[in-house]
Tab-separated table of C-alpha atoms in Angstrom:
chain	number	residue	atom	x	y	z
W	287	MET	CA	331.243	114.789	2.763
W	288	THR	CA	332.553	117.590	4.959
W	289	GLY	CA	334.549	119.441	2.321
W	290	GLY	CA	338.161	120.362	2.919
W	291	PRO	CA	340.877	122.400	1.156
W	292	GLY	CA	340.895	120.078	-1.864
W	293	ALA	CA	337.112	119.837	-2.273
W	294	VAL	CA	334.713	121.881	-4.417
W	295	LEU	CA	331.192	123.004	-3.590
W	296	VAL	CA	329.090	123.412	-6.747
W	297	VAL	CA	325.959	125.549	-6.350
W	298	GLY	CA	323.348	125.646	-9.104
W	299	GLU	CA	320.832	123.783	-11.188
W	300	ALA	CA	320.428	120.173	-12.236
W	301	LEU	CA	317.723	119.837	-14.870
W	302	VAL	CA	316.754	117.766	-17.889
W	303	ASP	CA	317.729	118.694	-21.438
W	304	LEU	CA	315.350	117.445	-24.116
W	305	VAL	CA	317.631	116.954	-27.114
W	306	PRO	CA	316.718	115.954	-30.689
W	307	VAL	CA	317.273	112.331	-31.617
W	308	ALA	CA	319.191	112.092	-34.892
W	309	GLY	CA	317.056	110.810	-37.734
W	310	ASP	CA	313.824	110.725	-35.726
W	311	GLY	CA	312.237	114.033	-36.677
W	312	GLY	CA	310.558	115.631	-33.683
W	313	VAL	CA	311.541	112.956	-31.189
W	314	ARG	CA	313.598	114.203	-28.233
W	315	ALA	CA	315.558	112.292	-25.635
W	316	ALA	CA	315.758	113.270	-21.948
W	317	GLN	CA	319.357	113.967	-20.973
W	318	PHE	CA	320.944	114.940	-17.648
W	319	GLY	CA	321.770	118.645	-17.798
W	320	GLY	CA	322.346	121.971	-16.119
W	321	ALA	CA	325.813	123.503	-16.319
W	322	PRO	CA	326.577	123.291	-12.565
W	323	ALA	CA	325.395	119.672	-12.402
W	324	ASN	CA	327.558	118.811	-15.410
W	325	VAL	CA	330.545	120.444	-13.686
W	326	ALA	CA	329.885	118.492	-10.481
W	327	VAL	CA	329.755	115.191	-12.377
W	328	GLY	CA	332.859	116.143	-14.360
W	329	LEU	CA	334.805	116.978	-11.192
W	330	ALA	CA	333.819	113.690	-9.578
W	331	ARG	CA	334.753	111.730	-12.703
W	332	LEU	CA	338.145	113.446	-12.772
W	333	GLY	CA	338.791	112.566	-9.137
W	334	THR	CA	338.105	115.869	-7.379
W	335	PRO	CA	335.996	115.646	-4.196
W	336	VAL	CA	332.792	117.572	-4.883
W	337	SER	CA	329.506	118.380	-3.178
W	338	PHE	CA	326.549	119.495	-5.265
W	339	ALA	CA	324.016	121.917	-3.757
W	340	GLY	CA	321.026	122.039	-6.087
W	341	GLY	CA	317.274	121.530	-5.899
W	342	LEU	CA	315.899	118.008	-6.405
W	343	GLY	CA	312.233	117.318	-7.000
W	344	GLY	CA	309.862	114.410	-6.575
W	345	ASP	CA	309.517	113.115	-10.142
W	346	GLY	CA	311.286	110.458	-12.185
W	347	PHE	CA	313.612	113.015	-13.726
W	348	ALA	CA	314.816	114.027	-10.259
W	349	ARG	CA	315.530	110.395	-9.403
W	350	MET	CA	317.506	110.048	-12.642
W	351	ILE	CA	319.510	113.190	-11.802
W	352	GLU	CA	320.292	112.034	-8.271
W	353	GLU	CA	321.368	108.600	-9.489
W	354	ARG	CA	323.657	110.201	-12.084
W	355	LEU	CA	325.301	112.472	-9.509
W	356	ARG	CA	325.761	109.648	-6.997
W	357	ALA	CA	327.073	107.229	-9.618
W	358	ALA	CA	329.757	109.733	-10.632
W	359	GLY	CA	330.818	110.151	-7.005
W	360	ALA	CA	329.345	113.580	-6.216
W	361	ASP	CA	327.984	114.155	-2.714
W	362	VAL	CA	324.322	115.308	-2.711
W	363	THR	CA	323.634	115.685	1.001
W	364	LEU	CA	323.482	119.489	0.697
W	365	CYS	CA	320.741	119.444	-1.958
W	366	GLY	CA	317.363	121.001	-1.275
W	367	ARG	CA	314.387	118.695	-1.808
W	368	SER	CA	310.710	119.185	-2.578
W	369	GLY	CA	307.832	117.435	-4.288
W	370	LEU	CA	307.857	119.849	-7.235
W	371	PRO	CA	308.761	118.738	-10.786
W	372	THR	CA	312.149	119.090	-12.474
W	373	ALA	CA	312.854	121.991	-14.851
W	374	LEU	CA	313.159	121.195	-18.560
W	375	ALA	CA	315.342	122.771	-21.244
W	376	VAL	CA	314.252	122.015	-24.803
W	377	ALA	CA	317.409	122.102	-26.920
W	378	GLU	CA	317.170	123.501	-30.449
W	379	PRO	CA	320.500	123.132	-32.288
W	380	ASP	CA	321.065	125.127	-35.464
W	381	ALA	CA	323.967	126.442	-37.510
W	382	GLY	CA	324.676	129.147	-34.922
W	383	GLY	CA	324.839	126.819	-31.926
W	384	THR	CA	322.236	125.453	-29.524
W	385	GLY	CA	319.275	127.557	-28.400
W	386	TYR	CA	316.809	126.592	-25.673
W	387	HIS	CA	313.228	126.968	-24.593
W	388	PHE	CA	313.079	126.705	-20.813
W	389	HIS	CA	310.261	125.372	-18.625
W	390	LEU	CA	311.337	126.683	-15.220
W	391	GLN	CA	308.408	128.034	-13.211
W	392	GLU	CA	307.216	126.219	-10.096
W	393	THR	CA	309.962	123.615	-10.278
W	394	ALA	CA	312.164	122.104	-7.596
W	395	THR	CA	315.254	122.873	-9.655
W	396	PHE	CA	315.493	126.478	-8.516
W	397	ARG	CA	314.601	125.927	-4.841
W	398	LEU	CA	318.245	125.944	-3.790
W	399	PRO	CA	319.378	125.522	-0.179
W	400	ASP	CA	321.238	128.326	1.607
W	401	VAL	CA	324.797	126.978	1.783
W	402	SER	CA	326.540	130.293	2.483
W	403	ALA	CA	327.570	129.084	5.939
W	404	ARG	CA	329.213	126.019	4.374
W	405	ALA	CA	331.359	127.851	1.807
W	406	ALA	CA	334.340	128.285	4.129
W	407	GLY	CA	334.584	124.514	4.491
W	408	PHE	CA	335.573	124.022	0.852
W	409	GLY	CA	338.709	124.909	-1.062
W	410	ALA	CA	336.648	126.292	-3.951
W	411	VAL	CA	333.032	127.205	-4.650
W	412	TYR	CA	331.717	127.134	-8.229
W	413	VAL	CA	328.637	129.109	-9.304
W	414	GLY	CA	327.064	130.058	-12.609
W	415	GLY	CA	324.419	128.969	-15.080
W	416	LEU	CA	320.696	129.596	-14.928
W	417	ALA	CA	320.538	129.382	-11.141
W	418	ALA	CA	322.575	132.581	-10.964
W	419	VAL	CA	319.797	134.544	-12.688
W	420	VAL	CA	316.515	132.695	-12.009
W	421	GLU	CA	314.799	133.331	-8.673
W	422	PRO	CA	314.490	132.029	-6.049
W	423	ALA	CA	317.806	130.297	-6.825
W	424	ALA	CA	319.633	133.509	-7.721
W	425	SER	CA	319.407	134.825	-4.156
W	426	ALA	CA	320.914	131.600	-2.770
W	427	VAL	CA	323.681	131.683	-5.387
W	428	ARG	CA	324.470	135.316	-4.590
W	429	GLU	CA	324.788	134.634	-0.840
W	430	ALA	CA	326.964	131.558	-1.425
W	431	ALA	CA	329.171	133.553	-3.797
W	432	ARG	CA	329.601	136.414	-1.328
W	433	ALA	CA	330.597	133.973	1.408
W	434	ALA	CA	333.016	132.175	-0.927
W	435	ALA	CA	334.579	135.476	-1.978
W	436	ARG	CA	335.426	136.127	1.684
W	437	HIS	CA	336.398	132.650	2.877
W	438	SER	CA	337.211	130.385	-0.072
W	439	LEU	CA	338.112	130.513	-3.762
W	440	LEU	CA	335.116	131.713	-5.775
W	441	VAL	CA	334.973	130.362	-9.328
W	442	VAL	CA	332.374	131.892	-11.655
W	443	ASP	CA	331.310	130.582	-15.053
W	444	PRO	CA	328.599	132.947	-16.335
W	445	ASN	CA	327.607	130.425	-19.025
W	446	VAL	CA	325.176	132.825	-20.700
W	447	ARG	CA	322.617	130.684	-22.499
W	448	ARG	CA	321.588	131.611	-26.036
W	449	ASP	CA	317.953	131.149	-25.145
W	450	ARG	CA	314.631	132.078	-26.647
W	451	THR	CA	312.666	132.281	-23.427
W	452	LEU	CA	314.408	134.487	-20.879
W	453	GLY	CA	315.454	137.352	-23.138
W	454	ALA	CA	318.908	138.492	-24.225
W	455	ASP	CA	319.531	140.758	-21.202
W	456	HIS	CA	318.030	138.538	-18.515
W	457	GLY	CA	320.310	138.468	-15.494
W	458	ALA	CA	323.264	140.206	-17.168
W	459	ALA	CA	323.780	142.581	-14.232
W	460	ALA	CA	323.751	139.678	-11.760
W	461	LEU	CA	326.320	137.764	-13.813
W	462	ARG	CA	328.564	140.821	-14.108
W	463	GLU	CA	328.391	141.232	-10.324
W	464	LEU	CA	329.404	137.595	-9.824
W	465	CYS	CA	332.341	137.987	-12.211
W	466	ARG	CA	333.560	140.984	-10.212
W	467	LEU	CA	333.252	139.035	-6.941
W	468	ALA	CA	335.163	136.052	-8.330
W	469	HIS	CA	338.756	134.987	-7.813
W	470	VAL	CA	338.579	132.869	-10.991
W	471	VAL	CA	336.387	133.601	-14.025
W	472	LYS	CA	335.970	131.062	-16.814
W	473	ALA	CA	333.986	132.509	-19.723
W	474	SER	CA	333.574	132.067	-23.448
W	475	ASP	CA	334.028	134.910	-25.896
W	476	GLU	CA	330.263	134.762	-26.521
W	477	ASP	CA	329.561	135.054	-22.778
W	478	LEU	CA	331.638	138.217	-22.531
W	479	GLU	CA	330.170	139.751	-25.693
W	480	ARG	CA	326.695	139.348	-24.200
W	481	LEU	CA	327.640	140.599	-20.733
W	482	TRP	CA	329.739	143.551	-21.923
W	483	PRO	CA	328.276	144.372	-25.361
W	484	GLY	CA	330.488	146.505	-27.559
W	485	ALA	CA	333.648	145.621	-25.630
W	486	ASP	CA	336.368	143.370	-26.990
W	487	PRO	CA	336.329	140.104	-24.959
W	488	GLU	CA	340.111	140.150	-24.601
W	489	GLU	CA	340.046	143.661	-23.187
W	490	THR	CA	337.289	142.621	-20.773
W	491	CYS	CA	339.522	139.736	-19.635
W	492	ARG	CA	342.441	142.099	-19.059
W	493	GLU	CA	340.266	144.443	-17.014
W	494	LEU	CA	338.909	141.607	-14.875
W	495	ALA	CA	342.393	140.131	-14.417
W	496	ALA	CA	343.780	143.523	-13.356
W	497	GLY	CA	341.746	143.167	-10.182
W	498	GLY	CA	343.821	140.131	-9.172
W	499	ARG	CA	341.655	137.492	-10.812
W	500	LEU	CA	342.619	134.516	-12.934
W	501	VAL	CA	340.481	134.867	-16.072
W	502	VAL	CA	340.196	132.057	-18.608
W	503	LEU	CA	338.720	132.863	-22.008
W	504	THR	CA	337.491	129.988	-24.173
W	505	ARG	CA	336.924	130.234	-27.924
W	506	GLY	CA	335.759	126.762	-28.879
W	507	ALA	CA	337.879	125.321	-31.677
W	508	ARG	CA	340.245	128.318	-31.413
W	509	GLY	CA	341.500	127.267	-27.989
W	510	SER	CA	341.739	129.126	-24.701
W	511	THR	CA	343.738	131.926	-23.067
W	512	ALA	CA	344.427	132.682	-19.412
W	513	TYR	CA	344.916	136.232	-18.130
W	514	THR	CA	346.489	137.261	-14.815
W	515	ALA	CA	347.330	140.592	-13.215
W	516	THR	CA	351.080	140.070	-13.297
W	517	GLY	CA	352.102	138.138	-16.424
W	518	PRO	CA	351.423	137.966	-20.164
W	519	PRO	CA	348.419	135.971	-21.430
W	520	VAL	CA	348.988	132.227	-21.843
W	521	SER	CA	347.247	130.528	-24.777
W	522	VAL	CA	346.724	126.842	-25.574
W	523	PRO	CA	345.151	125.445	-28.764
W	524	ALA	CA	342.022	123.304	-28.604
W	525	THR	CA	342.672	119.571	-28.452
W	526	PRO	CA	341.974	118.180	-31.959
W	527	VAL	CA	338.878	115.985	-32.086
W	528	GLU	CA	336.201	114.860	-34.525
W	529	VAL	CA	333.174	116.613	-33.078
W	530	VAL	CA	330.119	114.480	-32.373
W	531	ASN	CA	328.529	116.651	-29.694
W	532	THR	CA	329.158	120.087	-28.162
W	533	ILE	CA	326.577	120.093	-25.337
W	534	GLY	CA	328.475	120.035	-22.052
W	535	ALA	CA	331.916	120.716	-23.543
W	536	GLY	CA	332.280	124.040	-21.723
W	537	ASP	CA	331.239	122.399	-18.459
W	538	ALA	CA	333.837	119.657	-18.960
W	539	PHE	CA	336.428	122.378	-19.608
W	540	ALA	CA	335.483	124.001	-16.298
W	541	ALA	CA	335.765	120.663	-14.479
W	542	GLY	CA	339.194	120.015	-15.997
W	543	LEU	CA	340.305	123.527	-15.089
W	544	LEU	CA	339.187	123.190	-11.471
W	545	THR	CA	340.713	119.739	-11.143
W	546	ARG	CA	344.143	121.068	-12.129
W	547	LEU	CA	343.721	124.214	-10.022
W	548	GLY	CA	343.328	121.988	-6.982
W	549	ALA	CA	345.779	119.276	-8.027
W	550	ARG	CA	348.181	120.104	-5.180
W	551	GLY	CA	345.508	119.629	-2.526
W	552	SER	CA	344.399	123.248	-2.278
W	553	PHE	CA	343.139	125.864	-4.717
W	554	THR	CA	344.859	129.024	-5.903
W	555	ALA	CA	343.987	131.886	-8.236
W	556	ALA	CA	347.684	132.613	-8.825
W	557	PRO	CA	349.325	129.595	-10.517
W	558	ASP	CA	352.698	130.110	-12.190
W	559	PRO	CA	352.861	130.310	-16.034
W	560	GLU	CA	353.783	126.640	-16.521
W	561	GLU	CA	350.952	125.569	-14.229
W	562	VAL	CA	348.599	127.782	-16.233
W	563	ARG	CA	349.640	126.114	-19.487
W	564	ASP	CA	349.219	122.641	-17.985
W	565	MET	CA	345.854	123.654	-16.545
W	566	LEU	CA	344.538	124.898	-19.900
W	567	SER	CA	345.780	121.776	-21.680
W	568	ALA	CA	344.037	119.497	-19.175
W	569	ALA	CA	340.827	121.496	-19.477
W	570	SER	CA	341.019	121.341	-23.282
W	571	GLU	CA	341.452	117.555	-23.161
W	572	ALA	CA	338.434	117.207	-20.878
W	573	ALA	CA	336.303	119.289	-23.259
W	574	ALA	CA	337.515	117.293	-26.270
W	575	SER	CA	336.578	114.020	-24.572
W	576	VAL	CA	332.980	115.260	-24.402
W	577	CYS	CA	332.958	116.542	-27.987
W	578	ALA	CA	334.119	113.155	-29.251
W	579	ARG	CA	330.967	111.306	-28.193
W	580	ALA	CA	327.370	111.672	-27.058
W	581	GLY	CA	326.877	112.695	-23.424
W	582	THR	CA	328.334	115.335	-21.126
W	583	GLU	CA	330.771	113.454	-18.873
W	584	PRO	CA	334.506	113.938	-19.541
W	585	SER	CA	336.638	110.829	-19.913
W	586	VAL	CA	339.363	110.203	-17.372
W	587	PRO	CA	342.733	110.640	-19.133
W	588	ALA	CA	344.698	107.463	-19.788
W	589	GLY	CA	347.072	106.731	-16.928
W	590	ALA	CA	345.210	109.018	-14.502
């Protein structure tokens, strides 16, 4: 894949989530994961041309990850490769959401390639997740983001993990820098509360949008709101669904958002109000399709 104005380059981690198996006590199942990888698969499933630039290792988990990306239709020719193992994220759901213990050191997952010279060849570049704050990946993400900010449409999803390993403030400055570089920011209210503690998330969105950005705030079951520099906020309710799973819902939302942003063959950070409403609705439907079942891939809408 050579990119093009309607294609997305996703830069970040693909790892394995170890998630509890219902009814089986301490048993955990290995599940494809990593926010950027989920977004890449979601984009491919929704019909958007996408290249994934992550780090793939030499173990069975890496083979599973590559097969999943290829099967969805994502291009993996830009991935870095090594014989190191794949990073693991041990998921620990509780009443407050899902926390993680990460096993990241000396893994292939964060040995990202330098794709900064390729950014201009894509309509949009997506960055975020753990790779944005864990070295050596963070340096590669930063360079790709800077190139995208100059030559493409930079989309940032800070996706601040509620983890128990890295520490509450790990990488916050790097994520704030990426948000300020971005043309489009997609963030949850919890993300913004952690990145700008003490500030109202809506006010943070207005301040970011005032710099010419499109800022999309997600609030889970309370829906989403888009902020721009020139118009009033546009809000859309969450798509009703009986929730089975929430892992990957935010990534599916991001994939739906990007798919509609590029629906006309090229990407823009300045859609008109009706396009914004349609974009949020499509993203909400993609997230709901993940919440309705196990797994992290959004379903293709009927008739698409």
